Short mmCIF file of C-alpha atoms in Angstrom, two decimals:
data_model
loop_
_atom_site.label_atom_id
_atom_site.label_comp_id
_atom_site.label_asym_id
_atom_site.label_seq_id
_atom_site.Cartn_x
_atom_site.Cartn_y
_atom_site.Cartn_z
CA UNK A 1 -244.01 -24.60 -117.59
CA UNK A 2 -242.48 -27.66 -119.17
CA UNK A 3 -242.06 -31.12 -117.40
CA UNK A 4 -238.34 -30.39 -116.14
CA UNK A 5 -239.52 -27.09 -114.49
CA UNK A 6 -242.53 -28.78 -112.62
CA UNK A 7 -239.84 -31.47 -111.44
CA UNK A 8 -237.44 -29.00 -110.31
CA UNK A 9 -240.05 -27.07 -108.36
CA UNK A 10 -241.44 -30.06 -106.65
CA UNK A 11 -237.92 -30.91 -105.46
CA UNK A 12 -237.38 -27.41 -104.05
CA UNK A 13 -240.75 -27.78 -102.32
CA UNK A 14 -239.72 -30.89 -100.67
CA UNK A 15 -236.17 -29.59 -99.62
CA UNK A 16 -238.07 -26.70 -98.06
CA UNK A 17 -240.40 -28.90 -96.16
CA UNK A 18 -237.64 -31.08 -95.04
CA UNK A 19 -235.72 -27.97 -93.47
CA UNK A 20 -238.85 -26.86 -91.90
CA UNK A 21 -239.42 -30.42 -90.16
CA UNK A 22 -235.58 -30.45 -89.15
CA UNK A 23 -235.84 -26.82 -87.64
CA UNK A 24 -239.16 -27.67 -85.69
CA UNK A 25 -237.47 -30.76 -84.28
CA UNK A 26 -234.58 -28.71 -83.15
CA UNK A 27 -236.79 -26.18 -81.38
CA UNK A 28 -238.65 -29.15 -79.65
CA UNK A 29 -235.45 -30.56 -78.51
CA UNK A 30 -234.35 -27.33 -77.04
CA UNK A 31 -237.91 -26.84 -75.34
CA UNK A 32 -237.70 -30.26 -73.94
CA UNK A 33 -234.16 -29.53 -72.62
CA UNK A 34 -235.43 -26.37 -70.87
CA UNK A 35 -238.27 -28.25 -69.23
CA UNK A 36 -235.47 -29.50 -66.67
CA UNK A 37 -235.63 -27.00 -64.14
CA UNK A 38 -232.79 -27.98 -61.86
CA UNK A 39 -230.16 -30.86 -61.69
CA UNK A 40 -231.37 -34.17 -59.96
CA UNK A 41 -229.12 -34.03 -57.24
CA UNK A 42 -230.48 -30.50 -56.26
CA UNK A 43 -233.96 -31.86 -56.63
CA UNK A 44 -233.35 -34.42 -53.99
CA UNK A 45 -233.01 -31.53 -51.47
CA UNK A 46 -236.54 -31.92 -50.53
CA UNK A 47 -236.18 -35.57 -49.88
CA UNK A 48 -234.38 -34.77 -46.49
CA UNK A 49 -230.90 -34.51 -47.89
CA UNK A 50 -228.52 -31.60 -47.44
CA UNK A 51 -226.91 -29.69 -44.67
CA UNK A 52 -230.00 -27.54 -43.61
CA UNK A 53 -232.19 -30.53 -43.24
CA UNK A 54 -229.57 -32.26 -40.99
CA UNK A 55 -229.27 -29.03 -38.80
CA UNK A 56 -232.98 -28.64 -38.05
CA UNK A 57 -234.09 -32.27 -37.92
CA UNK A 58 -230.91 -33.64 -36.17
CA UNK A 59 -228.79 -30.85 -34.41
CA UNK A 60 -231.83 -28.92 -33.05
CA UNK A 61 -233.08 -32.15 -31.52
CA UNK A 62 -229.97 -33.99 -30.59
CA UNK A 63 -227.17 -31.33 -30.07
CA UNK A 64 -228.18 -27.67 -28.96
CA UNK A 65 -224.55 -26.83 -28.64
CA UNK A 66 -223.74 -27.67 -32.30
CA UNK A 67 -226.97 -25.89 -33.42
CA UNK A 68 -225.85 -22.66 -31.54
CA UNK A 69 -222.11 -23.02 -33.06
CA UNK A 70 -223.76 -23.53 -36.64
CA UNK A 71 -226.14 -20.82 -36.51
CA UNK A 72 -224.32 -18.55 -33.97
CA UNK A 73 -227.54 -18.46 -31.83
CA UNK A 74 -229.79 -20.75 -29.92
CA UNK A 75 -232.76 -22.43 -31.54
CA UNK A 76 -235.13 -20.42 -29.69
CA UNK A 77 -233.48 -17.11 -30.90
CA UNK A 78 -233.41 -18.32 -34.40
CA UNK A 79 -237.18 -18.85 -34.33
CA UNK A 80 -237.64 -15.47 -32.90
CA UNK A 81 -235.77 -13.89 -35.93
CA UNK A 82 -237.75 -16.14 -38.13
CA UNK A 83 -241.08 -15.00 -36.72
CA UNK A 84 -239.77 -11.23 -37.32
CA UNK A 85 -238.89 -11.71 -41.13
CA UNK A 86 -240.94 -14.45 -42.22
CA UNK A 87 -243.68 -12.32 -44.13
CA UNK A 88 -240.70 -10.67 -45.87
CA UNK A 89 -238.85 -13.66 -47.14
CA UNK A 90 -241.44 -16.34 -47.61
CA UNK A 91 -242.45 -17.49 -51.11
CA UNK A 92 -245.37 -19.35 -52.70
CA UNK A 93 -245.08 -22.76 -54.26
CA UNK A 94 -245.67 -22.83 -58.03
CA UNK A 95 -247.00 -25.82 -60.19
CA UNK A 96 -243.59 -26.17 -61.43
CA UNK A 97 -241.72 -26.50 -58.06
CA UNK A 98 -241.77 -26.01 -54.41
CA UNK A 99 -240.51 -22.89 -52.91
CA UNK A 100 -237.55 -22.74 -50.39
CA UNK A 101 -238.92 -22.34 -46.96
CA UNK A 102 -238.32 -19.21 -44.95
CA UNK A 103 -236.59 -21.45 -42.37
CA UNK A 104 -234.11 -22.55 -45.00
CA UNK A 105 -233.60 -19.19 -46.43
CA UNK A 106 -232.72 -17.78 -42.88
CA UNK A 107 -230.49 -20.69 -42.11
CA UNK A 108 -228.53 -20.17 -45.46
CA UNK A 109 -228.02 -16.84 -44.64
CA UNK A 110 -226.89 -17.17 -41.18
CA UNK A 111 -224.54 -19.99 -42.29
CA UNK A 112 -223.04 -17.48 -45.07
CA UNK A 113 -222.44 -14.87 -42.12
CA UNK A 114 -221.00 -17.37 -39.89
CA UNK A 115 -218.64 -18.44 -42.43
CA UNK A 116 -218.14 -16.42 -45.23
CA UNK A 117 -218.31 -19.32 -47.66
CA UNK A 118 -218.69 -18.70 -51.33
CA UNK A 119 -222.08 -19.23 -52.91
CA UNK A 120 -220.92 -22.31 -55.15
CA UNK A 121 -219.54 -23.78 -51.85
CA UNK A 122 -222.85 -23.16 -50.21
CA UNK A 123 -224.74 -24.74 -53.23
CA UNK A 124 -222.92 -28.27 -52.81
CA UNK A 125 -223.60 -28.20 -48.84
CA UNK A 126 -227.38 -26.97 -49.10
CA UNK A 127 -228.38 -28.35 -52.66
CA UNK A 128 -229.58 -24.74 -53.50
CA UNK A 129 -228.30 -23.59 -56.80
CA UNK A 130 -225.69 -20.68 -56.35
CA UNK A 131 -227.91 -18.49 -58.67
CA UNK A 132 -230.74 -18.78 -56.23
CA UNK A 133 -228.43 -18.47 -53.20
CA UNK A 134 -227.36 -15.14 -54.85
CA UNK A 135 -230.87 -13.80 -54.65
CA UNK A 136 -231.74 -15.25 -51.18
CA UNK A 137 -228.95 -13.88 -49.12
CA UNK A 138 -229.15 -10.25 -49.97
CA UNK A 139 -232.92 -10.45 -49.46
CA UNK A 140 -232.65 -11.86 -46.09
CA UNK A 141 -229.90 -9.60 -44.98
CA UNK A 142 -232.24 -6.73 -45.71
CA UNK A 143 -234.99 -7.96 -43.89
CA UNK A 144 -233.00 -8.79 -40.82
CA UNK A 145 -231.84 -5.35 -40.65
CA UNK A 146 -235.01 -3.73 -41.35
CA UNK A 147 -236.87 -5.89 -38.70
CA UNK A 148 -234.03 -5.51 -36.20
CA UNK A 149 -232.87 -1.89 -36.07
CA UNK A 150 -235.93 -0.35 -34.72
CA UNK A 151 -235.51 -2.21 -31.36
CA UNK A 152 -231.80 -3.43 -31.23
CA UNK A 153 -229.98 -0.66 -33.19
CA UNK A 154 -231.14 2.96 -32.71
CA UNK A 155 -229.28 6.09 -31.81
CA UNK A 156 -230.26 7.48 -28.18
CA UNK A 157 -232.50 10.54 -28.58
CA UNK A 158 -233.45 11.31 -25.04
CA UNK A 159 -231.09 12.80 -22.54
CA UNK A 160 -231.83 10.05 -19.97
CA UNK A 161 -230.73 7.33 -22.55
CA UNK A 162 -227.39 9.23 -22.91
CA UNK A 163 -226.88 9.45 -19.30
CA UNK A 164 -227.48 5.71 -18.84
CA UNK A 165 -224.80 5.14 -21.26
CA UNK A 166 -222.34 7.48 -19.44
CA UNK A 167 -223.17 5.80 -16.24
CA UNK A 168 -222.21 2.33 -17.54
CA UNK A 169 -219.04 3.76 -18.88
CA UNK A 170 -217.99 5.26 -15.46
CA UNK A 171 -218.90 2.06 -13.41
CA UNK A 172 -217.29 -0.28 -16.04
CA UNK A 173 -214.59 1.71 -17.34
CA UNK A 174 -213.83 4.50 -14.73
CA UNK A 175 -214.44 7.06 -17.43
CA UNK A 176 -217.21 9.55 -16.55
CA UNK A 177 -219.61 11.48 -18.87
CA UNK A 178 -218.70 9.15 -21.66
CA UNK A 179 -221.39 8.76 -24.41
CA UNK A 180 -219.63 6.30 -26.46
CA UNK A 181 -216.42 4.97 -28.05
CA UNK A 182 -215.89 5.78 -31.70
CA UNK A 183 -213.92 3.88 -34.36
CA UNK A 184 -213.86 2.84 -38.07
CA UNK A 185 -212.85 -0.37 -40.06
CA UNK A 186 -212.18 -1.40 -43.46
CA UNK A 187 -214.63 -4.12 -44.88
CA UNK A 188 -212.92 -5.69 -47.83
CA UNK A 189 -214.73 -6.94 -50.79
CA UNK A 190 -214.27 -7.95 -54.54
CA UNK A 191 -217.25 -6.71 -56.62
CA UNK A 192 -218.39 -8.34 -59.76
CA UNK A 193 -216.87 -6.56 -62.83
CA UNK A 194 -220.05 -4.74 -63.73
CA UNK A 195 -220.20 -3.11 -60.28
CA UNK A 196 -217.32 -0.88 -61.15
CA UNK A 197 -214.05 -0.31 -59.34
CA UNK A 198 -214.39 3.12 -57.48
CA UNK A 199 -214.22 1.61 -53.99
CA UNK A 200 -210.48 1.20 -52.90
CA UNK A 201 -208.77 1.60 -49.49
CA UNK A 202 -205.27 3.27 -48.98
CA UNK A 203 -203.64 -0.16 -49.98
CA UNK A 204 -205.46 -0.23 -53.30
CA UNK A 205 -207.88 -3.19 -52.64
CA UNK A 206 -211.70 -2.75 -52.57
CA UNK A 207 -213.29 -1.70 -49.44
CA UNK A 208 -215.88 0.24 -47.71
CA UNK A 209 -215.58 1.78 -44.27
CA UNK A 210 -217.84 0.77 -41.26
CA UNK A 211 -218.00 3.71 -38.74
CA UNK A 212 -219.33 2.84 -35.38
CA UNK A 213 -219.97 4.11 -31.84
CA UNK A 214 -220.46 1.61 -29.27
CA UNK A 215 -221.55 1.74 -25.61
CA UNK A 216 -219.97 0.35 -22.53
CA UNK A 217 -221.27 -3.17 -23.02
CA UNK A 218 -219.97 -3.68 -26.60
CA UNK A 219 -223.43 -2.76 -28.24
CA UNK A 220 -223.45 -0.53 -31.28
CA UNK A 221 -225.43 2.55 -30.99
CA UNK A 222 -224.72 4.00 -34.20
CA UNK A 223 -223.28 2.57 -37.44
CA UNK A 224 -222.57 4.16 -40.94
CA UNK A 225 -221.47 2.07 -43.65
CA UNK A 226 -220.64 2.55 -47.28
CA UNK A 227 -218.27 5.40 -47.61
CA UNK A 228 -215.21 4.93 -50.13
CA UNK A 229 -212.62 2.81 -48.52
CA UNK A 230 -209.74 5.42 -49.18
CA UNK A 231 -211.52 7.82 -46.79
CA UNK A 232 -209.82 7.90 -43.21
CA UNK A 233 -211.85 7.61 -39.92
CA UNK A 234 -211.98 11.55 -39.66
CA UNK A 235 -213.09 11.82 -43.30
CA UNK A 236 -215.67 9.32 -42.76
CA UNK A 237 -216.89 10.98 -39.60
CA UNK A 238 -217.21 14.40 -41.55
CA UNK A 239 -219.45 12.86 -43.92
CA UNK A 240 -221.64 11.12 -41.37
CA UNK A 241 -224.92 12.09 -40.06
CA UNK A 242 -223.44 11.86 -36.48
CA UNK A 243 -221.21 14.56 -37.11
CA UNK A 244 -224.02 16.91 -38.28
CA UNK A 245 -226.04 15.73 -35.30
CA UNK A 246 -223.34 16.42 -32.93
CA UNK A 247 -222.55 19.92 -34.37
CA UNK A 248 -226.24 20.79 -34.40
CA UNK A 249 -227.05 18.92 -31.01
CA UNK A 250 -230.01 17.30 -32.56
CA UNK A 251 -229.71 14.07 -30.37
CA UNK A 252 -230.48 15.69 -26.92
CA UNK A 253 -227.12 15.25 -25.17
CA UNK A 254 -227.11 16.12 -21.71
CA UNK A 255 -226.09 19.50 -20.48
CA UNK A 256 -222.61 20.33 -19.50
CA UNK A 257 -221.65 19.24 -15.83
CA UNK A 258 -218.92 19.14 -13.47
CA UNK A 259 -216.73 16.05 -13.40
CA UNK A 260 -217.10 13.93 -10.14
CA UNK A 261 -215.50 15.76 -7.17
CA UNK A 262 -214.42 18.65 -9.64
CA UNK A 263 -215.02 22.26 -10.10
CA UNK A 264 -214.87 22.43 -13.88
CA UNK A 265 -217.85 22.06 -16.09
CA UNK A 266 -217.35 19.86 -19.22
CA UNK A 267 -219.56 18.49 -21.87
CA UNK A 268 -220.40 14.85 -22.19
CA UNK A 269 -217.93 13.30 -24.91
CA UNK A 270 -217.20 10.47 -27.36
CA UNK A 271 -213.84 8.76 -27.10
CA UNK A 272 -211.83 8.01 -30.27
CA UNK A 273 -208.37 7.36 -31.54
CA UNK A 274 -205.90 9.66 -33.25
CA UNK A 275 -207.63 9.55 -36.55
CA UNK A 276 -210.56 11.47 -35.32
CA UNK A 277 -210.79 15.32 -34.94
CA UNK A 278 -210.39 16.61 -31.35
CA UNK A 279 -213.51 18.76 -30.68
CA UNK A 280 -215.38 19.83 -27.64
CA UNK A 281 -217.65 16.71 -27.85
CA UNK A 282 -214.80 14.19 -29.06
CA UNK A 283 -211.80 13.34 -27.09
CA UNK A 284 -208.52 11.81 -28.46
CA UNK A 285 -205.20 10.89 -26.98
CA UNK A 286 -202.43 13.46 -26.66
CA UNK A 287 -199.64 12.92 -29.29
CA UNK A 288 -197.04 10.41 -28.25
CA UNK A 289 -194.19 12.67 -28.49
CA UNK A 290 -193.04 14.63 -25.35
CA UNK A 291 -195.52 13.09 -22.90
CA UNK A 292 -195.50 13.75 -19.32
CA UNK A 293 -197.00 11.53 -16.61
CA UNK A 294 -200.46 13.38 -16.61
CA UNK A 295 -200.73 13.05 -20.24
CA UNK A 296 -199.71 9.40 -20.29
CA UNK A 297 -202.38 8.81 -17.43
CA UNK A 298 -205.18 10.37 -19.58
CA UNK A 299 -204.02 8.53 -22.58
CA UNK A 300 -204.26 5.43 -20.67
CA UNK A 301 -207.79 6.13 -19.25
CA UNK A 302 -209.04 7.16 -22.62
CA UNK A 303 -207.51 4.07 -24.43
CA UNK A 304 -209.21 1.83 -21.74
CA UNK A 305 -212.53 3.31 -22.52
CA UNK A 306 -212.24 3.39 -26.26
CA UNK A 307 -211.11 -0.32 -26.17
CA UNK A 308 -214.75 -1.11 -25.80
CA UNK A 309 -215.34 -0.39 -29.61
CA UNK A 310 -212.31 -2.39 -30.55
CA UNK A 311 -213.80 -5.41 -28.68
CA UNK A 312 -217.12 -4.78 -30.44
CA UNK A 313 -215.42 -5.04 -33.70
CA UNK A 314 -213.60 -8.08 -32.62
CA UNK A 315 -216.67 -9.94 -31.28
CA UNK A 316 -218.70 -9.08 -34.58
CA UNK A 317 -215.80 -10.38 -36.78
CA UNK A 318 -215.20 -13.43 -34.95
CA UNK A 319 -218.77 -14.55 -34.57
CA UNK A 320 -219.65 -13.48 -38.19
CA UNK A 321 -216.55 -14.66 -40.01
CA UNK A 322 -217.61 -13.40 -43.24
CA UNK A 323 -215.65 -10.29 -42.22
CA UNK A 324 -212.54 -12.48 -42.33
CA UNK A 325 -212.92 -13.02 -45.95
CA UNK A 326 -212.92 -10.79 -48.93
CA UNK A 327 -216.89 -10.37 -49.64
CA UNK A 328 -217.45 -11.42 -53.37
CA UNK A 329 -220.44 -8.83 -53.58
CA UNK A 330 -221.12 -5.66 -55.00
CA UNK A 331 -220.95 -2.52 -52.63
CA UNK A 332 -224.70 -2.26 -52.35
CA UNK A 333 -224.89 -5.72 -51.24
CA UNK A 334 -221.89 -5.78 -48.88
CA UNK A 335 -223.98 -2.77 -47.27
CA UNK A 336 -226.81 -5.06 -46.48
CA UNK A 337 -224.55 -7.87 -45.05
CA UNK A 338 -222.71 -5.61 -42.68
CA UNK A 339 -226.02 -4.15 -41.49
CA UNK A 340 -227.53 -7.42 -40.98
CA UNK A 341 -224.54 -8.75 -38.95
CA UNK A 342 -224.54 -5.37 -36.93
CA UNK A 343 -228.21 -5.93 -36.11
CA UNK A 344 -227.61 -9.66 -35.18
CA UNK A 345 -224.61 -8.74 -32.89
CA UNK A 346 -226.83 -6.24 -31.02
CA UNK A 347 -229.56 -8.75 -30.77
CA UNK A 348 -227.35 -11.41 -29.56
CA UNK A 349 -225.79 -8.89 -26.93
CA UNK A 350 -229.07 -8.04 -25.49
CA UNK A 351 -230.27 -11.64 -25.44
CA UNK A 352 -227.17 -13.31 -24.20
CA UNK A 353 -225.14 -10.50 -22.13
CA UNK A 354 -221.77 -11.18 -20.88
CA UNK A 355 -222.07 -15.00 -22.25
CA UNK A 356 -221.70 -13.44 -25.71
CA UNK A 357 -219.65 -10.30 -25.20
CA UNK A 358 -217.41 -11.80 -22.82
CA UNK A 359 -215.73 -14.43 -25.09
CA UNK A 360 -214.14 -11.99 -27.88
CA UNK A 361 -211.30 -14.29 -29.57
CA UNK A 362 -208.45 -11.94 -29.34
CA UNK A 363 -207.99 -8.47 -31.16
CA UNK A 364 -210.08 -7.23 -33.98
CA UNK A 365 -208.92 -8.53 -37.27
CA UNK A 366 -210.42 -6.03 -39.45
CA UNK A 367 -208.13 -3.42 -41.34
CA UNK A 368 -207.47 -0.34 -39.47
CA UNK A 369 -207.82 2.93 -41.38
CA UNK A 370 -204.97 5.42 -41.74
CA UNK A 371 -204.51 8.58 -39.26
CA UNK A 372 -206.32 11.67 -40.57
CA UNK A 373 -204.23 14.74 -41.03
CA UNK A 374 -204.94 18.42 -40.98
CA UNK A 375 -207.39 18.66 -38.16
CA UNK A 376 -206.34 21.58 -36.20
CA UNK A 377 -208.35 21.79 -32.83
CA UNK A 378 -209.85 24.64 -31.26
CA UNK A 379 -208.74 26.26 -28.11
CA UNK A 380 -212.17 24.99 -26.63
CA UNK A 381 -211.29 21.56 -27.50
CA UNK A 382 -208.14 21.58 -26.13
CA UNK A 383 -209.16 23.41 -22.78
CA UNK A 384 -211.91 20.52 -22.56
CA UNK A 385 -209.17 17.70 -22.90
CA UNK A 386 -207.00 19.47 -20.23
CA UNK A 387 -209.89 19.38 -17.82
CA UNK A 388 -210.35 15.75 -18.34
CA UNK A 389 -206.53 15.25 -17.93
CA UNK A 390 -206.46 17.01 -14.60
CA UNK A 391 -209.48 15.12 -13.23
CA UNK A 392 -207.64 11.90 -14.14
CA UNK A 393 -204.50 12.92 -12.59
CA UNK A 394 -206.35 13.56 -9.23
CA UNK A 395 -208.35 10.50 -9.36
CA UNK A 396 -205.98 7.58 -10.26
CA UNK A 397 -207.01 3.89 -10.11
#
């Protein structure tokens, strides 16, 4: 190799080494940039700044009513729920950063349910990054439902439990032998693009259906959530586990009995609106055309009892105003949100009684489902409705 070749090779080696140094420097810069876990203003969350610190360190001490309005429950009730779910939602600190406490995770979720704020809006209020919020809220909602459903949201399975419900309907709403009021509502949501678009209601927007049965005191005793929004109340009912349970009588309903002061034996029934099928176990109103006085009286009495489930939906949506918004989550996460809110509703019904259920803010704002068609009732179902009609005609209020 002559002198010129050696000089060319040496120059190429120097250039190659220089490029390697530059690449290594760029990698170190990127590595240093990644070492910053979060933004400085978010890091100051643990320094006593942010909405959640104010709620627990100021409102809880100085203003119990403000705390209740913020959380939709008292401080004592908040800590009762926290004790139930703490083991599910508590995280360990790491060498890189402190974990968000179980108290703040629950507070964040309750605030989301109470307002329906977007994750980004909650980020600025709580100093928790929206990507972290998107993981916390579904996890806490699942835990709330899992820990509350066993005590506060169970379908009765004993004859005496059903009779207790019927006695309340009779004493509070003058409708004897009623096991519950049934209805369904649309829950509107806007899923991420990756979640697909196979859930629609009859107006073309994304929705799933919440089918529910309420007792005489506005407490839900059965819920079914997740059916495609284009299915009507009656269609949702046919796909529900309740429909099969009623058909097979697997829930230990009380045996047929005579109506008070009457001679006719009838089954215990659920009351529903026009969208549901008329069956021996489900009463719906007479069609609005050609109504005589007896039929109008029956429709009034049934509507009065059925109003309970409308009140339940109204209380639920006005206490947890996430239902007044379009929920920006996937269908699976919307289900978790709905079930958690229903569990909390029943929890507050039992803890607060009339103080909670007696202050519904007007009618239910949730979307109504369309009427189901093509349900031809059996003669047995028609006869049972006529027997109730005759009873109400002879026992007016």
